[in-house]
Short mmCIF file of C-alpha atoms and ligand atoms in Angstrom, two decimals:
data_model
loop_
_atom_site.label_atom_id
_atom_site.label_comp_id
_atom_site.label_asym_id
_atom_site.label_seq_id
_atom_site.Cartn_x
_atom_site.Cartn_y
_atom_site.Cartn_z
CA MET A 1 126.28 146.57 139.25
CA ILE A 2 126.18 143.66 136.60
CA ILE A 3 129.01 143.30 133.60
CA ALA A 4 128.64 141.31 130.23
CA ILE A 5 131.15 140.71 128.54
CA ASP A 6 131.18 139.15 125.02
CA GLY A 7 133.63 138.00 122.55
CA PRO A 8 134.73 135.70 120.57
CA ALA A 9 137.19 132.34 121.94
CA ALA A 10 141.24 134.43 122.54
CA SER A 11 139.45 137.76 122.39
CA GLY A 12 140.91 138.14 126.20
CA LYS A 13 138.17 138.39 127.26
CA GLY A 14 137.91 135.96 130.41
CA THR A 15 141.61 138.01 131.36
CA LEU A 16 139.65 141.51 131.22
CA ALA A 17 136.49 140.19 132.63
CA ARG A 18 138.51 138.67 136.03
CA ARG A 19 140.88 141.71 135.93
CA ILE A 20 137.66 144.66 136.41
CA ALA A 21 134.67 141.98 138.64
CA GLN A 22 138.55 142.12 141.28
CA LYS A 23 138.66 145.58 140.86
CA PHE A 24 134.54 146.15 141.14
CA GLY A 25 133.92 143.76 144.49
CA LEU A 26 132.03 141.98 141.75
CA THR A 27 131.37 138.05 141.26
CA TYR A 28 133.27 136.80 138.42
CA LEU A 29 131.35 134.04 136.06
CA ASP A 30 133.20 132.15 133.02
CA THR A 31 130.10 131.04 131.59
CA GLY A 32 131.43 129.47 128.39
CA SER A 33 133.35 126.98 131.83
CA LEU A 34 129.89 125.64 131.68
CA TYR A 35 129.77 124.86 128.70
CA ARG A 36 132.84 123.05 128.43
CA ALA A 37 132.02 121.18 132.08
CA VAL A 38 128.79 119.91 129.78
CA ALA A 39 130.80 119.01 127.03
CA ALA A 40 133.16 117.39 129.52
CA SER A 41 131.11 115.36 131.42
CA LEU A 42 129.07 114.18 127.63
CA LEU A 43 132.81 113.41 125.90
CA ALA A 44 134.09 111.60 129.27
CA ALA A 45 130.32 108.77 129.73
CA GLY A 46 130.78 108.32 126.17
CA GLY A 47 128.21 110.82 125.24
CA ASN A 48 127.80 112.81 121.33
CA PRO A 49 128.03 116.08 122.00
CA ALA A 50 125.99 116.35 118.85
CA ASP A 51 122.63 114.82 121.04
CA GLU A 52 120.65 117.35 122.22
CA ALA A 53 118.69 115.07 124.70
CA ALA A 54 121.83 113.18 126.39
CA ALA A 55 123.48 116.57 126.13
CA ALA A 56 120.85 118.43 128.09
CA ALA A 57 120.22 115.92 130.50
CA ALA A 58 124.64 116.26 131.51
CA ALA A 59 123.56 120.55 131.61
CA ARG A 60 120.62 119.87 134.12
CA ASP A 61 123.53 117.77 136.18
CA VAL A 62 126.11 119.86 135.42
CA VAL A 63 128.30 121.03 138.97
CA PRO A 64 129.96 124.38 137.91
CA GLY A 65 133.48 124.21 139.15
CA SER A 66 133.31 120.09 139.15
CA ILE A 67 135.51 119.64 136.64
CA ASP A 68 139.64 119.88 136.45
CA GLU A 69 140.44 123.70 134.83
CA ALA A 70 143.14 121.79 132.46
CA THR A 71 140.30 118.79 131.38
CA LEU A 72 137.75 122.14 130.90
CA ARG A 73 140.46 124.24 128.82
CA ARG A 74 141.85 121.53 126.31
CA ASP A 75 141.19 122.24 122.49
CA ASP A 76 138.64 119.48 121.84
CA ILE A 77 136.66 120.52 124.68
CA GLY A 78 135.92 123.90 123.65
CA GLN A 79 134.97 122.30 120.05
CA ALA A 80 132.80 119.71 121.86
CA ALA A 81 131.06 122.92 124.15
CA SER A 82 130.34 124.96 120.61
CA VAL A 83 128.40 122.36 119.64
CA VAL A 84 126.21 121.22 122.76
CA ALA A 85 126.43 125.41 123.04
CA ALA A 86 123.84 125.61 119.50
CA GLN A 87 121.56 123.62 121.12
CA PRO A 88 118.33 125.19 122.75
CA ALA A 89 117.35 122.90 125.15
CA VAL A 90 121.41 122.90 126.58
CA ARG A 91 121.04 127.02 126.69
CA GLN A 92 117.57 126.73 128.92
CA ALA A 93 119.02 124.09 130.77
CA LEU A 94 122.38 126.84 132.28
CA LEU A 95 120.53 129.71 132.05
CA ASP A 96 118.74 129.81 135.52
CA THR A 97 121.88 129.64 136.67
CA GLN A 98 123.81 132.08 135.18
CA ARG A 99 121.02 134.40 136.35
CA ARG A 100 121.33 133.45 139.86
CA ILE A 101 125.05 133.56 139.98
CA ALA A 102 125.02 137.63 138.36
CA ARG A 103 121.96 138.82 140.66
CA THR A 104 124.93 137.57 143.82
CA GLY A 105 125.65 139.85 146.69
CA SER A 106 127.09 143.21 144.72
CA GLY A 107 126.43 141.99 141.11
CA ALA A 108 128.95 140.16 138.52
CA VAL A 109 130.59 139.99 135.69
CA LEU A 110 129.44 137.13 133.68
CA ASP A 111 131.81 136.39 130.25
CA GLY A 112 130.41 134.27 127.33
CA ARG A 113 128.82 134.66 124.53
CA ASP A 114 125.14 135.94 124.37
CA ILE A 115 125.78 137.65 128.05
CA GLY A 116 124.16 141.16 126.56
CA THR A 117 121.97 140.36 124.28
CA VAL A 118 120.19 137.55 126.40
CA VAL A 119 121.57 135.68 129.62
CA CYS A 120 121.63 139.61 131.02
CA PRO A 121 120.02 142.42 128.28
CA ASP A 122 119.48 145.16 131.49
CA ALA A 123 123.28 144.36 132.41
CA ASP A 124 124.51 147.65 133.49
CA VAL A 125 127.71 147.70 130.92
CA LYS A 126 128.24 145.43 128.12
CA LEU A 127 131.53 145.43 126.87
CA PHE A 128 131.81 143.32 123.26
CA VAL A 129 135.53 142.22 122.55
CA GLN A 130 136.91 141.73 119.90
CA ALA A 131 140.65 141.26 117.81
CA GLU A 132 141.47 139.48 114.22
CA PRO A 133 141.46 135.75 114.16
CA GLU A 134 144.92 135.64 114.03
CA VAL A 135 145.28 137.77 116.33
CA ARG A 136 143.66 135.21 118.81
CA ALA A 137 144.99 131.85 117.25
CA GLU A 138 148.68 132.99 118.39
CA ARG A 139 147.55 133.95 121.88
CA ARG A 140 145.71 130.60 122.37
CA TYR A 141 148.73 128.88 120.91
CA ARG A 142 150.45 130.56 123.10
CA GLU A 143 148.69 129.67 125.63
CA LEU A 144 147.69 125.77 124.80
CA SER A 145 151.89 125.63 124.59
CA GLU A 146 152.39 127.18 128.42
CA ARG A 147 149.75 124.88 129.35
CA GLY A 148 152.29 121.87 127.51
CA GLN A 149 149.45 120.96 125.41
CA THR A 150 150.76 119.97 121.85
CA ALA A 151 149.78 123.21 119.94
CA ASN A 152 150.52 123.61 116.40
CA TYR A 153 149.55 127.45 114.39
CA ASP A 154 147.51 126.63 112.17
CA ASN A 155 145.63 124.02 113.73
CA VAL A 156 144.72 126.37 115.96
CA LEU A 157 143.78 129.65 113.63
CA ARG A 158 142.01 126.65 112.17
CA ASP A 159 139.93 125.43 114.26
CA LEU A 160 139.05 128.92 116.12
CA ARG A 161 137.76 129.66 112.90
CA GLU A 162 135.26 126.70 112.67
CA ARG A 163 134.10 127.70 115.89
CA ASP A 164 133.45 131.36 115.66
CA ALA A 165 131.31 130.41 112.66
CA ARG A 166 129.07 127.82 114.29
CA ASP A 167 128.86 130.47 117.41
CA ARG A 168 127.71 133.30 114.80
CA GLU A 169 125.55 131.56 112.68
CA ARG A 170 124.00 129.55 115.84
CA ALA A 171 119.61 129.49 115.72
CA GLN A 172 119.88 130.10 118.59
CA ALA A 173 121.56 133.19 121.16
CA PRO A 174 124.49 133.97 117.76
CA LEU A 175 127.91 135.56 119.21
CA LYS A 176 127.25 139.00 118.07
CA PRO A 177 127.23 142.59 120.59
CA ALA A 178 124.27 143.44 122.09
CA ASP A 179 123.13 147.17 120.18
CA ASP A 180 124.08 149.11 123.52
CA ALA A 181 127.39 147.31 123.70
CA HIS A 182 130.65 149.15 123.48
CA LEU A 183 133.60 147.56 120.86
CA LEU A 184 136.64 147.03 122.31
CA ASP A 185 139.10 145.49 119.55
CA THR A 186 142.17 143.92 121.82
CA SER A 187 144.08 143.71 118.74
CA LYS A 188 146.90 146.46 119.24
CA LEU A 189 146.16 145.97 122.84
CA ASP A 190 148.70 144.19 125.73
CA ILE A 191 145.86 143.06 128.94
CA GLU A 192 146.59 146.23 130.28
CA ALA A 193 145.93 148.25 128.21
CA ALA A 194 142.97 146.19 127.52
CA PHE A 195 141.64 146.67 131.24
CA ARG A 196 142.31 150.56 130.97
CA ALA A 197 139.83 150.86 128.03
CA ALA A 198 137.67 148.56 129.71
CA VAL A 199 137.41 150.32 133.06
CA ASP A 200 137.61 154.31 131.27
CA ILE A 201 134.06 152.71 129.86
CA ILE A 202 132.96 151.39 133.11
CA GLU A 203 133.84 154.27 134.98
CA ARG A 204 132.36 157.07 132.12
CA HIS A 205 129.18 154.80 133.25
CA ASN A 206 129.28 155.24 136.50
CA GLU A 207 129.03 158.61 136.87
CA THR A 208 125.89 159.37 134.49
O1 CDP B 1 137.66 130.38 126.16
P1 CDP B 1 136.82 130.10 124.82
O2 CDP B 1 136.61 131.96 124.75
O3 CDP B 1 137.83 130.02 123.48
O4 CDP B 1 135.71 130.24 124.90
P2 CDP B 1 134.64 129.80 126.40
O5 CDP B 1 134.63 131.52 126.37
O6 CDP B 1 135.09 128.70 127.21
O7 CDP B 1 133.35 129.09 125.49
C1 CDP B 1 133.86 127.63 124.77
C2 CDP B 1 132.15 128.19 124.20
O8 CDP B 1 130.98 128.10 125.09
C3 CDP B 1 131.91 128.64 122.35
O9 CDP B 1 133.20 128.73 121.74
C4 CDP B 1 130.35 128.56 122.83
O10 CDP B 1 130.35 127.55 121.55
C5 CDP B 1 130.52 128.96 123.64
N1 CDP B 1 129.67 129.40 125.10
C6 CDP B 1 128.15 130.43 124.48
O11 CDP B 1 127.61 129.33 123.96
N2 CDP B 1 127.19 131.04 125.21
C7 CDP B 1 128.40 131.24 125.76
N3 CDP B 1 127.98 132.44 127.46
C8 CDP B 1 129.24 131.23 126.95
C9 CDP B 1 130.36 130.07 125.44
#
C-alpha cells in the first residue's frame, strides 16, 4: 500500500505521516528532508540555491539521512529548499530515490508537495492536508522555539506565506491537491483528531 500525503508547510502532514506509517507497518519517507538536504549541502559548500546546475549536482549526490535533523529543520534551510525545489533538474534527480523507497517492503507513506500528483500518481490513498496560514505559523513558531531557535511569529508567518507562494506558483510539480485526493483541514484539529480522521479515510478505502 502506498499512501501519499501532501500539503503546505506546517500543515501537520509530517506528524500525521509518521503515525500512519507506524500504525499500518509501512516505511515512512519525509520527501521534504531530501530537498532540505540538497539546500543544506549547497549552502555549506558556499553555493547559491538559485544555481540550477550546482543544485542538481547536490541533488544527485544527496545521501538520505546524512545531515543532522537540527540543521535540516532550520528556517533558512526550509526557504532555500523551496528555491532548489523549483528547479526541474533537482526534482528529476530526486525522483528515482523517492519511487524506489515507495516500493520497499509492503509499501510506504510519503509526505511532500507532489507525491499524489507526480511521484506516486497511482498511490492507493491520497491525502491533502491543509490549515489556515496563521495556525500553521503558530505551530512552526512553537516548533522553532522548542528547538531553542530564535523565532518571531510575524517573521515566521511572512516566511511561510512566501514559501507557500513559491511552492504553489512554480511551473514544475506545484503544490496542489491531486484530483482524487481527500482534503483534510487540520486548522481546528489536534494531532490525535487529525490522526483519527486520516485513519478513517484509509480504512474506508481498504474496505472497498
Ligand atoms: O516541513 P515543511 O512542511 O516546512 O517543509 P518540508 O516538507 O520539509 O519541505 C521543504 C521544501 O521542500 C518545501 O517548501 C518545498 O519547496 C520542497 N518540497 C517539494 O518541492 N516537494 C516535496 N515533495 C517536498 C518538499
